[in-house]
C-alpha positions as MATLAB code, in Angstrom:
seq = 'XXXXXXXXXXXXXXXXXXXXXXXXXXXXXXXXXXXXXXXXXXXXXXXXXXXXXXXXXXXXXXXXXXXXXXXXXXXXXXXXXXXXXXXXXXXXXXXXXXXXXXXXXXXXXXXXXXXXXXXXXXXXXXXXXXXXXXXXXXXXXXXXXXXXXXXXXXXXXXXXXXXXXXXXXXXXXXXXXXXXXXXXXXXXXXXXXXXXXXXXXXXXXXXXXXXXXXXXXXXXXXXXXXXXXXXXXXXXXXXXXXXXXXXXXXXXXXXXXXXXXXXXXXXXXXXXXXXXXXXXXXXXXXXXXXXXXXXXXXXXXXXXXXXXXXXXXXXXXXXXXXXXXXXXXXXXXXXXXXXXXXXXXXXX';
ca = [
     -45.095   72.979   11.799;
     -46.902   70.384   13.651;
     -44.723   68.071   16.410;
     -44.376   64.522   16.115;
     -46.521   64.282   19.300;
     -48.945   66.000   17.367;
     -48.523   63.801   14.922;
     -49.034   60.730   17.147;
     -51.497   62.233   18.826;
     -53.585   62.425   15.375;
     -52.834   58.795   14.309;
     -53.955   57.468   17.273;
     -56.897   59.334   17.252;
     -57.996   57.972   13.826;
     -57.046   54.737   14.391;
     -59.644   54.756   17.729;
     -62.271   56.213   15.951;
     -61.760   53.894   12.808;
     -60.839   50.450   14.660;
     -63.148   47.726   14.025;
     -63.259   46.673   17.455;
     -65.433   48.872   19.489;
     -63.536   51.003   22.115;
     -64.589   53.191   25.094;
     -63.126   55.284   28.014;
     -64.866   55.733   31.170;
     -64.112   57.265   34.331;
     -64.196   55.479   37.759;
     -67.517   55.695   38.150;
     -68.464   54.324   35.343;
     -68.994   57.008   33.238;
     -68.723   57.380   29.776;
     -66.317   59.711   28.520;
     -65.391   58.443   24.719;
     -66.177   56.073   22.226;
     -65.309   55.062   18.896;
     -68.431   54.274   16.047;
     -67.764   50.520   16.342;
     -68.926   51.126   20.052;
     -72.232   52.645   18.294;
     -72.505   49.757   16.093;
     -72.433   47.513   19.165;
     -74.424   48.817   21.262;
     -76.998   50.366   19.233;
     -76.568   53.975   20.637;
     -74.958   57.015   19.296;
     -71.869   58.425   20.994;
     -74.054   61.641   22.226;
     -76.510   59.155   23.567;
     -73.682   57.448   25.713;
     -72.193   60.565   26.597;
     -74.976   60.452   29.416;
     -75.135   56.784   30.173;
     -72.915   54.913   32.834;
     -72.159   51.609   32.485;
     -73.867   49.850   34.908;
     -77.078   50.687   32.550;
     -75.520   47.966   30.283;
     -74.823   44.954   32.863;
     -76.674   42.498   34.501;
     -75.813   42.034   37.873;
     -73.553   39.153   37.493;
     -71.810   40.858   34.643;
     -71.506   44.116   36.773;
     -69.586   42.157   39.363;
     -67.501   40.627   36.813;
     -66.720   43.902   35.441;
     -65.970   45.540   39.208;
     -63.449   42.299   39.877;
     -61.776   42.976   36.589;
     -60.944   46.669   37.116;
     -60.321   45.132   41.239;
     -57.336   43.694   40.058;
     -56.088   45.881   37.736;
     -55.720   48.789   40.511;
     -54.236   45.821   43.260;
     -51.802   44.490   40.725;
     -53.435   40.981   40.887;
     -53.242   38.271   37.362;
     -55.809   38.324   34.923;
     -56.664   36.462   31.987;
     -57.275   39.088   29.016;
     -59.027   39.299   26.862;
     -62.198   38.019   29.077;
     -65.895   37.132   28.180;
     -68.636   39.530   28.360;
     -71.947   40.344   28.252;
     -73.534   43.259   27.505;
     -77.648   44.812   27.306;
     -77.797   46.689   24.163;
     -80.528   49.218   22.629;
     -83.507   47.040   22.398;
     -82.970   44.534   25.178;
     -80.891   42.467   23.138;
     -77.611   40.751   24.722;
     -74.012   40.774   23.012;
     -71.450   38.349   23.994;
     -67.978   40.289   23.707;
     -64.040   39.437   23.938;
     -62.896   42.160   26.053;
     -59.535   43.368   27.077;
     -59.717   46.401   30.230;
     -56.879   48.495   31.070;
     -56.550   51.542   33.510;
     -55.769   54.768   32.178;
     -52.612   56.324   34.185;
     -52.417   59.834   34.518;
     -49.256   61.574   36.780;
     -49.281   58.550   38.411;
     -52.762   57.919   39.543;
     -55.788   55.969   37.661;
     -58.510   57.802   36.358;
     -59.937   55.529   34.280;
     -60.613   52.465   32.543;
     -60.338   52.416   28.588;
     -62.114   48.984   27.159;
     -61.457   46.957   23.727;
     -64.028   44.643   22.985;
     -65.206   42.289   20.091;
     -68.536   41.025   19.068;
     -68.906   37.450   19.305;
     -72.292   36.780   19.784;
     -72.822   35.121   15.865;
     -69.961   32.966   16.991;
     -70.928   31.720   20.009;
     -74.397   31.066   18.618;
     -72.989   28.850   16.386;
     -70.872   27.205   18.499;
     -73.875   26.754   20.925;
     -76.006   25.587   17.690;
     -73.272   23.076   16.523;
     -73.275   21.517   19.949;
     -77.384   21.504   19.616;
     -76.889   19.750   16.161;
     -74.382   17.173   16.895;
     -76.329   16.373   19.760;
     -79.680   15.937   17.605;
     -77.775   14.216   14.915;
     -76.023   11.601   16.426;
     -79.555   10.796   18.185;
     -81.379   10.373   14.667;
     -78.826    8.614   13.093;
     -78.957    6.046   16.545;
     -83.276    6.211   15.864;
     -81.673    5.679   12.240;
     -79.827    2.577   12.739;
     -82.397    0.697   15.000;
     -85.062    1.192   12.065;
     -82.762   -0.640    9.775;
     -81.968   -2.952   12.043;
     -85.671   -3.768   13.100;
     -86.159   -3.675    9.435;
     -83.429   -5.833    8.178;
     -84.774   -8.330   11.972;
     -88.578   -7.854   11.250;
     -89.028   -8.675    7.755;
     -86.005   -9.723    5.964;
     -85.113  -12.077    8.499;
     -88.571  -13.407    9.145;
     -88.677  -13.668    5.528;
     -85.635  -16.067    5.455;
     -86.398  -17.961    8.219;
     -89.984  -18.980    6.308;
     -87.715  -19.680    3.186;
     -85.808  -21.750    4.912;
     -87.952  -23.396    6.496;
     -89.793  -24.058    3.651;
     -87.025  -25.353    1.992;
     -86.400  -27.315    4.707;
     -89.632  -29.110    4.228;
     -89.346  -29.753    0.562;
     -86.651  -31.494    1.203;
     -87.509  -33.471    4.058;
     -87.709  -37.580    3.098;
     -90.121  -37.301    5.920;
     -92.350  -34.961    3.802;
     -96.506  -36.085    2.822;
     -96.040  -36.483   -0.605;
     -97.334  -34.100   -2.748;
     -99.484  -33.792   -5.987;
     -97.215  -31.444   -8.866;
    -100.296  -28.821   -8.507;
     -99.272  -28.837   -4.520;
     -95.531  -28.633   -5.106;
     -95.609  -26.072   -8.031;
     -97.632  -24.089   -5.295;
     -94.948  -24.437   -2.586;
     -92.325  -23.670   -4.791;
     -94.517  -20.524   -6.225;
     -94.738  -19.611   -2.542;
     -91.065  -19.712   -1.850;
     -90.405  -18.112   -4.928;
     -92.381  -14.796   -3.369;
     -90.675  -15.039   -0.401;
     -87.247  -14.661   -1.801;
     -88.221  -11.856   -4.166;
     -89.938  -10.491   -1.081;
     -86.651  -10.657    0.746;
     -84.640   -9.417   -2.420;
     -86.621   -6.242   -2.349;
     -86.685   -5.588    1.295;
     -82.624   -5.842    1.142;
     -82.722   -3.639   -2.131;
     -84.363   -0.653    0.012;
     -82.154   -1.250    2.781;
     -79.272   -0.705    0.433;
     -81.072    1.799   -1.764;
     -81.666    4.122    1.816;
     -78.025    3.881    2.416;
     -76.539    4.857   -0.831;
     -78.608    4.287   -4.415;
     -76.930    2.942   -7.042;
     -78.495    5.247   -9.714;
     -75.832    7.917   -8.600;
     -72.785    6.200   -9.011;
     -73.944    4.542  -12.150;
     -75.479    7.470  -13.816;
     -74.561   10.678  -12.302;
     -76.297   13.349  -10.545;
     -79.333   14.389  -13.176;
     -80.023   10.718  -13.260;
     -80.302   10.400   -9.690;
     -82.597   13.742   -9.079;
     -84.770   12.701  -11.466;
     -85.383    9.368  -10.175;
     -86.003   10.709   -6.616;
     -88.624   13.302   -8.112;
     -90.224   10.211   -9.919;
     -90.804    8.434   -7.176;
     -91.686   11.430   -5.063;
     -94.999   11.816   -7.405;
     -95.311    7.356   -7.361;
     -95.725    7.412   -3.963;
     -96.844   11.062   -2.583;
     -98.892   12.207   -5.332;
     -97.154   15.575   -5.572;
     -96.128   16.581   -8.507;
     -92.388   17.030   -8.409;
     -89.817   16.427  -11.257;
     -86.162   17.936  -11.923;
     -84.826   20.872  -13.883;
     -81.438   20.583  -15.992;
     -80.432   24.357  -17.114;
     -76.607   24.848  -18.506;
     -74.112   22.472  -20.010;
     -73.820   19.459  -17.632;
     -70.480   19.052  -16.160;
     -68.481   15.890  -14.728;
     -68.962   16.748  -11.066;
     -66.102   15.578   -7.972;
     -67.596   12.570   -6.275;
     -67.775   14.484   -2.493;
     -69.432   17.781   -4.510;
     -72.066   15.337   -6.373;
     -72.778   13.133   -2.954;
     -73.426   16.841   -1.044;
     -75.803   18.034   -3.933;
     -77.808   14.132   -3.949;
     -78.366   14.267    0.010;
     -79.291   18.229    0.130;
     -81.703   17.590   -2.481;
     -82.601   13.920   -0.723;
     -82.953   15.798    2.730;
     -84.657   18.610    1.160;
     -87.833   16.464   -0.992;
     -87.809   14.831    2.372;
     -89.086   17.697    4.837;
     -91.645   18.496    1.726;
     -92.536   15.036    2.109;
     -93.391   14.579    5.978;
     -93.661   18.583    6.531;
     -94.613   21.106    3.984;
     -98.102   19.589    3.187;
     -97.261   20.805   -0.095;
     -98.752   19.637   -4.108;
     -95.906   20.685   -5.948;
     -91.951   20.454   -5.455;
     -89.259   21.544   -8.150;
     -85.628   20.418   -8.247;
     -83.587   22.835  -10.184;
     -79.852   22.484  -11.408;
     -78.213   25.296  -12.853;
     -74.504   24.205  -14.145;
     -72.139   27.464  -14.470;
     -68.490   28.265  -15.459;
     -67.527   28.119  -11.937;
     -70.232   27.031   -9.300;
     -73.173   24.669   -9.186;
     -76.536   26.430   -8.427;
     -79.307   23.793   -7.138;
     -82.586   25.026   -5.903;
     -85.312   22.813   -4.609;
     -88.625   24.985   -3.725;
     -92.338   24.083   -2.860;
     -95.937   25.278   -2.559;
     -96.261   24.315    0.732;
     -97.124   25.604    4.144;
     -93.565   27.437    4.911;
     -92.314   28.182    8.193;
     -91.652   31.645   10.181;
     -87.275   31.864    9.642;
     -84.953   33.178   12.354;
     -83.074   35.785   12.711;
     -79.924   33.840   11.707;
     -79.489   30.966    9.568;
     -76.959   29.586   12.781;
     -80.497   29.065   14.696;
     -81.876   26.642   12.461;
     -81.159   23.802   14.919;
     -82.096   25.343   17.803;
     -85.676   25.745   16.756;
     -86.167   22.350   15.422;
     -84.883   22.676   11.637;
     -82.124   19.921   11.883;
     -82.312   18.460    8.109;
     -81.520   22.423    7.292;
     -79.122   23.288    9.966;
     -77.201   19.952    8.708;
     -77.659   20.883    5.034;
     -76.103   24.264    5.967;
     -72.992   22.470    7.811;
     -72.338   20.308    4.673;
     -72.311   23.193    2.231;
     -70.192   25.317    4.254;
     -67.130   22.509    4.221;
     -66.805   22.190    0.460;
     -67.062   25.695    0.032;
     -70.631   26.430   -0.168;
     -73.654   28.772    0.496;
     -77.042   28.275    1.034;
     -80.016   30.864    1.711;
     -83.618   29.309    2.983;
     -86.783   31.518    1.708;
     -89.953   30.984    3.520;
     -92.962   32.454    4.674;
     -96.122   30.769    6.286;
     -98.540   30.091    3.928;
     -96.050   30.562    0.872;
     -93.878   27.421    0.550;
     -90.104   27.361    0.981;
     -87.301   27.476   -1.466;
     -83.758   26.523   -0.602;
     -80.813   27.759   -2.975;
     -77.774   25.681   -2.552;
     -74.691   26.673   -4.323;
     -71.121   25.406   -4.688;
     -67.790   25.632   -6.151;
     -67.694   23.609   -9.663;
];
């Protein structure tokens, strides 16, 4: 019959092995004396490998001091703030960044050990450190944004107003030459260009801020139109793909799926040197699939999608923040020399 510290004993021992967390003993040298397979996962070693290894092997020197001051305190009794970053050199070179709690292992009184807890936060951190990068880059575009409309809206559309007006001015001037009708049907002809000229420089001021063809006829509308005027003034040959039933999409869900797709036909634009670009829209029962691929030059991905930003890729790294806060995905395929698709897809 076994004991209830038997018992205990076993429970414990299953729930070290099986914790998600990876977990390690190690003597006061440094030694390592136990380990759980989340400590394999993490550092990239098996548990017979480590059974040799100490762990100064796996800090840095600045990392090994931090480690030495935490288990410092911990024998003297002094405060520490648990759990506590750290960093660690796994199998390959690679760093992790880890959450790590450290307490000493008391036996009849005296320490013989230290047994660690630690979490993997490396993906989070990246991101974090990636956000930063993209807020960063993004509020500097959108600044490089607003002066080009406002040299834009200065430059030509207010030139253009000032030489209405002042032609107007002149017109109707008492001091004016007189004129023959050929001469003032001229003027007036000439005026006439300039306001169109100024209509359509305010239409594509207003038409880069938020086109009209979405909220008056929905989302297909508006995809085709951009892949129409993609092949007016590109020359690729680009045009938009309806599969499914189409489906009366939430205004924040079809404003997402317009700029994604707007971003998107914008890097093949200025970067993929590419001849051919496809929007696709695939309505189902409960998500929205839209895909938007080319045949252009591609690009060598991360590791992670959370690095897009930090290598340059800030129209992707923002389409990626977008999707994720209404509930959405999106995977980037590319390889150099073989175009890039991007599949974005949210909740319906």
């Amino acid at each position: 019959m076994k004991t209830k510290f038997e018992m205990t004993e076993k429970d414990y021992r299953y729930l070290f092995e099986n914790a998600s967390d990876a977990m390690w003993v190690q003597d006061m040298e440094g030694n390592f004396l136990d380990g759980n397979r989340a400590l394999e996962k993490l550092s990239g070693y098996t548990l017979e490998e480590l059974a040799g290894k100490n762990i100064t092997q796996f800090l840095s020197d600045e990392f090994l001091a931090l480690a030495k001051e935490v288990q410092r305190r911990l024998l003297t009794g002094e405060d520490i703030d648990q759990p506590y970053e750290q960093r660690f050199l796994v199998k390959g070179g690679r760093t992790r960044i880890v959450k790590m709690a450290t307490n000493p292992i008391i036996i009849n009184g005296e320490v013989k050990g230290f047994q660690h807890v630690a979490r993997d936060v490396t993906e989070e951190k990246q991101l974090q450190e990636n956000m930063r990068f993209y807020i960063h880059q993004v509020t500097r575009v959108q600044e490089d944004e607003r002066k080009r409309i406002a040299r834009e809206l200065h430059d030509d559309l207010a030139q253009t107003l000032l030489l209405l007006a002042q032609g107007l001015d002149m017109l109707s001037s008492t001091k004016r030459p007189k004129l023959s009708n050929s001469a003032l049907k001229q003027a007036l002809e000439e005026l006439r260009r300039q306001a169109v000229e100024a209509l359509e420089g305010l239409r594509r001021c207003a038409q880069d801020l938020r086109p009209r063809i979405l909220d008056d006829l929905g989302l297909v509308a508006a995809l085709e139109w951009m892949t129409e005027d993609m092949v007016k003034s590109q020359e690729i040959d680009a045009h938009a793909e309806v599969m499914g039933v189409e489906q009366t999409l939430p205004v924040e869900t079809q404003l997402l799926l317009f700029r994604i797709a707007q971003e998107a036909l914008n890097n093949i634009r200025t970067h993929a040197e590419a001849s051919r670009a496809v929007v696709k829209l695939e309505f189902g029962d409960n998500s929205i699939k839209m895909t938007v691929s080319d045949n252009g030059k591609g690009f060598e991905l991360p590791e992670r999608m959370g690095d897009l930003a930090s290598i340059g890729k800030l129209g992707l790294a923002g389409m990626q923040e977008r999707a994720r806060l209404l509930g959405g995905t999106i995977e980037v395929q590319s390889t150099p020399g073989k175009g890039t698709t991007l599949i974005l897809e949210v909740p319906s």
